[in-house]
Coordinates of C-alpha atoms in Angstrom, one line a residue:
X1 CA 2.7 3.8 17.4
X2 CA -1.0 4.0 16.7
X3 CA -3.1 0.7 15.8
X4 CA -6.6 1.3 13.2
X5 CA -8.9 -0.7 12.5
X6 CA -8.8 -1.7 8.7
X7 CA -12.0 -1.0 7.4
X8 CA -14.5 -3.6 8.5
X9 CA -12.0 -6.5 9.6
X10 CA -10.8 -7.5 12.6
X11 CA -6.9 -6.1 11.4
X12 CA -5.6 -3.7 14.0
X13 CA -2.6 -2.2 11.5
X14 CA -0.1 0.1 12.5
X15 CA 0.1 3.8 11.3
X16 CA 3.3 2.4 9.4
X17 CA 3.2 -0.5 7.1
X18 CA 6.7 -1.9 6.2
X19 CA 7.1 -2.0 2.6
X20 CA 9.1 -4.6 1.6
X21 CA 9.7 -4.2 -1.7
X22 CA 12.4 -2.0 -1.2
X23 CA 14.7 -5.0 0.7
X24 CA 18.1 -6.1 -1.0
X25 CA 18.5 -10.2 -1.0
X26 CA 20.5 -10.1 2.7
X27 CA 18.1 -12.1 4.4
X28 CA 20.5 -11.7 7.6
X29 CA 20.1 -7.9 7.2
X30 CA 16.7 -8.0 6.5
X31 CA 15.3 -10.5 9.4
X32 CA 17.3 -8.0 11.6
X33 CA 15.6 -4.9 9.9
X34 CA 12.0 -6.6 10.5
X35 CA 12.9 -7.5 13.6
X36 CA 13.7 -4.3 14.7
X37 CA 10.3 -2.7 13.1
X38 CA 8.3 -4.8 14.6
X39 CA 9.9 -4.1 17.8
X40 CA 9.5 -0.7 17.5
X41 CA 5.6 -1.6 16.8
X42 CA 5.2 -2.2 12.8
X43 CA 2.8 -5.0 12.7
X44 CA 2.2 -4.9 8.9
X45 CA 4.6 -5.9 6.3
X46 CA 4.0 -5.9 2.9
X47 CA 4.8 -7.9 -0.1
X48 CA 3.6 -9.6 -3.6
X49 CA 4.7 -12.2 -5.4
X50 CA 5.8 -10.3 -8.7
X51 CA 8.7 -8.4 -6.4
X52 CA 11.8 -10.0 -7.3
X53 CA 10.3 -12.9 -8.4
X54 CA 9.1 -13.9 -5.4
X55 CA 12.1 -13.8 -3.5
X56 CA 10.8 -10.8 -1.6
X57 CA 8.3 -13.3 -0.1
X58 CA 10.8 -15.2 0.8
X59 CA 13.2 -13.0 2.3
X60 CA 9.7 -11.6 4.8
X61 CA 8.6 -15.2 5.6
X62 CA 12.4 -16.4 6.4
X63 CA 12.2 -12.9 9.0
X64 CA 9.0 -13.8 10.5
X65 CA 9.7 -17.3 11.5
X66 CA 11.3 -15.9 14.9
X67 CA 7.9 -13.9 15.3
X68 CA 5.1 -15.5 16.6
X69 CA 2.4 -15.5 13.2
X70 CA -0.5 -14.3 15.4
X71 CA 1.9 -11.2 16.2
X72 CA 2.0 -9.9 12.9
X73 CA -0.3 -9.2 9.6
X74 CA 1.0 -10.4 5.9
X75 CA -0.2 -8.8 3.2
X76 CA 0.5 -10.1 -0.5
X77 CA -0.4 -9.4 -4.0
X78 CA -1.4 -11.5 -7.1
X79 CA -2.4 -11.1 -10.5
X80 CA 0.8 -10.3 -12.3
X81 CA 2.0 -13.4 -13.6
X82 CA 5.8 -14.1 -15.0
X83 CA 6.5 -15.1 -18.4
X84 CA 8.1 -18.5 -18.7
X85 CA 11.7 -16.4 -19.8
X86 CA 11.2 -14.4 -17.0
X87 CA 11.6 -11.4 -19.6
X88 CA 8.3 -9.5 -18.3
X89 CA 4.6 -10.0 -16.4
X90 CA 0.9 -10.3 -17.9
X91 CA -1.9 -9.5 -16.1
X92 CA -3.9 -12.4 -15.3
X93 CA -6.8 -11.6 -12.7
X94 CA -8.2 -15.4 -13.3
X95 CA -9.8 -17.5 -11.0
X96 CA -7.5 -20.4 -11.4
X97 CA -4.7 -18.7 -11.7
X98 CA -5.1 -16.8 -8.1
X99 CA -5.9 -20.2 -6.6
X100 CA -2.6 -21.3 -7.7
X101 CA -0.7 -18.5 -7.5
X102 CA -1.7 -18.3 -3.3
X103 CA -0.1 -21.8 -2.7
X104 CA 3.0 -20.5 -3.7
X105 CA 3.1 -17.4 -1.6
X106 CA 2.2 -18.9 0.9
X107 CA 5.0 -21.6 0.5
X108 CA 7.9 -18.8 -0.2
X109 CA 6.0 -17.0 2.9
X110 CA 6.6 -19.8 4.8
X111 CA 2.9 -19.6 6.7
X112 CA -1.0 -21.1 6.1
X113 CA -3.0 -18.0 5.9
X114 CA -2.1 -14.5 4.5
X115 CA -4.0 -11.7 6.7
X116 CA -4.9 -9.3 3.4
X117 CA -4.6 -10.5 0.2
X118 CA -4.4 -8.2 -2.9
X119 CA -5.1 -7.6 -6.5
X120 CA -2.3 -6.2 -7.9
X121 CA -3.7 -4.1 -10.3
X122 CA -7.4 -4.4 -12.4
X123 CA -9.2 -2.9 -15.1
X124 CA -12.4 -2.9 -16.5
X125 CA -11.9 -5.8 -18.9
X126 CA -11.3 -8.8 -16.4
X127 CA -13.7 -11.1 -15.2
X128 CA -14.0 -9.3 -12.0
X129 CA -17.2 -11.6 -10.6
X130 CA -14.9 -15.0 -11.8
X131 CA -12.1 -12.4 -9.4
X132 CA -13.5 -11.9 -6.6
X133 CA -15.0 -15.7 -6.3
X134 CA -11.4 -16.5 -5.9
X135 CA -10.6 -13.9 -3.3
X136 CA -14.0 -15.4 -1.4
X137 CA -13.3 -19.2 -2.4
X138 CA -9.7 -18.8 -0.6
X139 CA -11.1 -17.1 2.5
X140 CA -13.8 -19.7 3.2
X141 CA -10.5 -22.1 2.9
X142 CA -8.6 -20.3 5.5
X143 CA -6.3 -19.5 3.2
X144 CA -6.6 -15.6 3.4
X145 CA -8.2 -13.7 6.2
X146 CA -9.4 -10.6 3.6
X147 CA -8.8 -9.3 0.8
X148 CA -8.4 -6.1 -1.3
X149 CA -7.2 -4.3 -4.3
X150 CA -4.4 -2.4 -5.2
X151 CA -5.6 0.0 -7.6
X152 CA -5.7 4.2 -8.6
X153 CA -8.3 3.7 -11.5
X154 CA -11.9 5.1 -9.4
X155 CA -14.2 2.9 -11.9
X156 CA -12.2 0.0 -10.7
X157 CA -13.0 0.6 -7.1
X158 CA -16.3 1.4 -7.8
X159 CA -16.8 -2.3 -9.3
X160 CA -14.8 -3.7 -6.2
X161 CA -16.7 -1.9 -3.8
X162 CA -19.8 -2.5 -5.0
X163 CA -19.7 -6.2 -6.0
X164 CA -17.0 -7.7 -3.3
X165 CA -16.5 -7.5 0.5
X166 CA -13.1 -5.6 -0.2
X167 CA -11.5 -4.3 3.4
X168 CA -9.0 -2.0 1.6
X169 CA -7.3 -0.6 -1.5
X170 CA -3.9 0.4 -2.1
X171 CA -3.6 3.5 -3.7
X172 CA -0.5 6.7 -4.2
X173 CA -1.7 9.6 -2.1
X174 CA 0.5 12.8 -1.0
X175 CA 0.7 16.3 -1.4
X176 CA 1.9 15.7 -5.1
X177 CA -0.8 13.2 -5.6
X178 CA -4.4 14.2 -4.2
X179 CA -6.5 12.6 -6.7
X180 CA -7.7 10.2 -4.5
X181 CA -9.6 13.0 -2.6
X182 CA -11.9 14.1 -5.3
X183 CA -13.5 10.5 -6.2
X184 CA -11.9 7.8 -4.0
X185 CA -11.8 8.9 -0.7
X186 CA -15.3 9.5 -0.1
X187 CA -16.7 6.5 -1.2
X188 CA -14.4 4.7 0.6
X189 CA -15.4 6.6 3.8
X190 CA -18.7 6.0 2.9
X191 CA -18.4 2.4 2.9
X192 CA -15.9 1.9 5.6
X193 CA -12.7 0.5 3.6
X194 CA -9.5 1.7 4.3
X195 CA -6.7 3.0 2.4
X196 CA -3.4 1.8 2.5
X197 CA -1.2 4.8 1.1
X198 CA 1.8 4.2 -1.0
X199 CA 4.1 7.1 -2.6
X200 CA 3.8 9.4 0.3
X201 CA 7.0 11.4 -0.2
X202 CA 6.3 11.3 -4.0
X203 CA 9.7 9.3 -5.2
X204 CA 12.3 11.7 -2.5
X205 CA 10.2 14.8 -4.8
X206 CA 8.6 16.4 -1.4
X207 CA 12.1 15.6 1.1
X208 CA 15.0 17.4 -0.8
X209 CA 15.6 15.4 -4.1
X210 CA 16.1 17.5 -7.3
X211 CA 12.6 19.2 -8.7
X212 CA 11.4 17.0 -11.5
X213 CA 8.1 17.1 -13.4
X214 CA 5.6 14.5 -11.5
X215 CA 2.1 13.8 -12.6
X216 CA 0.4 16.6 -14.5
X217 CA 3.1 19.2 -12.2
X218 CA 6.1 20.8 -13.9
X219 CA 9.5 21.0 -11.9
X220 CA 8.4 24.3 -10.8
X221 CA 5.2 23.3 -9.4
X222 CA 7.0 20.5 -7.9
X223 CA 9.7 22.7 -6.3
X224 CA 6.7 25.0 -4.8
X225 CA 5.2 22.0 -3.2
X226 CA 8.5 21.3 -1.8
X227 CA 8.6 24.2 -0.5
X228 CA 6.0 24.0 1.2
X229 CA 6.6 21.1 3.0
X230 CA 10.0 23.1 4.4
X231 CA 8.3 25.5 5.7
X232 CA 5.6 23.6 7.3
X233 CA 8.3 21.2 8.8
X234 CA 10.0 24.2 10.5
X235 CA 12.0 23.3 13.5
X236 CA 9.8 20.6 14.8
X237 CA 9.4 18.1 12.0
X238 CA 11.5 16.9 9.0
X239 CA 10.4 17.5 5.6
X240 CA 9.5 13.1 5.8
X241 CA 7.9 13.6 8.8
X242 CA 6.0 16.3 7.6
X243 CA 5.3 14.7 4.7
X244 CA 4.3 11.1 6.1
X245 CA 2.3 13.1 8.8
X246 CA 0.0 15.0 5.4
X247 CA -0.8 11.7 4.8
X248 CA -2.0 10.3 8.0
X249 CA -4.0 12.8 8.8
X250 CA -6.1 12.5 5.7
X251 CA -8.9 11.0 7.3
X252 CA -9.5 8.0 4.6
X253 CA -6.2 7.0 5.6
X254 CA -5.7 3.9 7.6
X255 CA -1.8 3.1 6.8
X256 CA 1.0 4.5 5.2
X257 CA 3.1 2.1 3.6
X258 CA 7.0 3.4 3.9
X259 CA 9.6 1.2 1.2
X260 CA 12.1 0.4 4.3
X261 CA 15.4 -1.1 3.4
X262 CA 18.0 0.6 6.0
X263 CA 17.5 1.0 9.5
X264 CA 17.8 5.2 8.7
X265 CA 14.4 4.7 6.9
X266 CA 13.1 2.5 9.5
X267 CA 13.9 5.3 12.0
X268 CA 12.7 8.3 9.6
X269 CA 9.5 5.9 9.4
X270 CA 9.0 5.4 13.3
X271 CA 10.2 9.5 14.0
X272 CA 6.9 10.4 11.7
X273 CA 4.7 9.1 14.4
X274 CA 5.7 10.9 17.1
X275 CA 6.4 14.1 14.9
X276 CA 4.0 17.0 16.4
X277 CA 0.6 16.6 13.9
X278 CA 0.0 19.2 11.7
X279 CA -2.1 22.2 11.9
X280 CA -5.0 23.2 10.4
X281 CA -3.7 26.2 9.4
X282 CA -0.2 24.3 8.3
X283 CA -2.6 21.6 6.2
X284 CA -4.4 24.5 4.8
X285 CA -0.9 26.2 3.8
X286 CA 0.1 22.7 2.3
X287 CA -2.7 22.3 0.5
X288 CA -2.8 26.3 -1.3
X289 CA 0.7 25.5 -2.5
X290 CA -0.1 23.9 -5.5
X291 CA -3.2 23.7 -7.3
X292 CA -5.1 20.1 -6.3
X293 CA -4.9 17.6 -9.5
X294 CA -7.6 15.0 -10.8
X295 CA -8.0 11.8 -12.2
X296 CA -8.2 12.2 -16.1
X297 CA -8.3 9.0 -17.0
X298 CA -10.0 5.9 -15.9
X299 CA -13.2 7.6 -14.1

């Protein structure tokens, strides 16, 4: 397993970032499945309050207790808060309601500090300066060690980046989803935060489920990319590993984060690490199989 350095903190986070949201509610089973990435060197899990109603927090903190905390890195999300009948979320990116909503992660994650502490979301109409006080207010409190934002909208990220002291931003990258190269990416580069990359094997599109239309791609276009993938994978990779390994070698990339819920993921997960990198020539194959698709909206 290899360690980066997430953007200017002091976070050392694996290659692979366990995404919990894909856990059932055995907290047995899922202490043991934690257990065992961490063992196999996963040092970042990752949560927010909204999954199942915070129970997801619950289930990681009540896995971590037989971890020492200094041995691993939490990260959480706020910002979507649940309405009173529990039929739906709003968005609520305010000040006061961040500084409340932290005390209960942390309680349901059973610790006193959360290591990276996102916004789950954002959009040009919050009170991002009233936002980012919060983030700042809890990290002078110990509360959280940094913060960033989970987001795909670029003018968001622009704000963020230029008015906070985000470390990272969340964002769906793969071969099925490249947008972040055009007007993401570089910035980011530029200004040393890292990405944490979510949807790598594009819902199951890119490892053998059924072609569907994705994005702006039809099923056909979908199917080409897949493909692709095959044939890149040969005899030395899997189409996962082939497709995780697209994805870490994009050079903005600090972590992938992999929904884990069986210990088959977990393993397909770890095998993508040690899975022979790809070529230049194979990335350059990869990346002529399907035309490369922008951001429309949200610039």
């Amino acid at each position: 397993m290899q360690y980066h350095q997430l953007g200017p903190s002091e976070l050392l986070v694996s290659e692979i970032t366990f995404g919990c949201m894909s856990l059932g509610t055995d907290n047995t089973a899922n202490a043991r499945l934690i257990g065992e990435a961490w063992a196999q060197g996963i040092n970042l899990f990752d949560t927010a309050d909204l999954y199942d109603h915070g129970r997801n927090e619950e289930t990681l903190g009540k896995a971590l207790k037989s971890i020492a905390r200094e041995k691993v890195l939490i990260a959480s999300k706020v910002g979507n808060q649940w309405k009173p009948d529990n039929s739906g979320w709003d968005w609520n990116p305010r000040k006061e309601y961040i500084l409340s909503a932290v005390e209960a992660s942390l309680r349901r994650l059973q610790t006193d500090y959360i290591d990276l502490y996102q916004l789950h979301g954002g959009t040009m109409e919050d009170p991002i300066d009233e936002t980012i006080e919060a983030f700042e207010q809890l990290v002078q409190q110990g509360k959280i060690r940094y913060y960033g934002i989970s987001s795909i909208r670029p003018q968001v990220i622009r704000e963020y980046v230029k008015r906070s002291r985000i470390v990272s931003v969340m964002m769906q990258y793969s071969l099925l989803d490249r947008r972040p190269e055009e007007s993401c990416f570089p910035l980011l580069q530029e200004h040393n935060i890292g990405v944490l990359a979510r949807g790598t094997v594009a819902k199951g599109l890119l490892v053998g489920k059924a072609p569907a239309q994705y994005l702006n791609y039809t099923a056909e276009e979908v199917q080409a990319a897949a493909a692709a993938i095959a044939i890149a994978a040969g005899e030395e990779r899997t189409a996962s590993q082939t497709a995780i390994r697209y994805v870490l070698q994009q050079p903005a990339v600090s972590t992938a984060v992999l929904g884990i819920r069986t210990t088959s993921h977990l393993q397909d997960a770890i095998s993508a690490t040690t899975a022979p990198t790809l070529t230049p020539g194979e990335l350059r194959k990869l990346n002529a199989s399907i035309p490369i698709n922008k951001y429309e909206q949200h610039r």
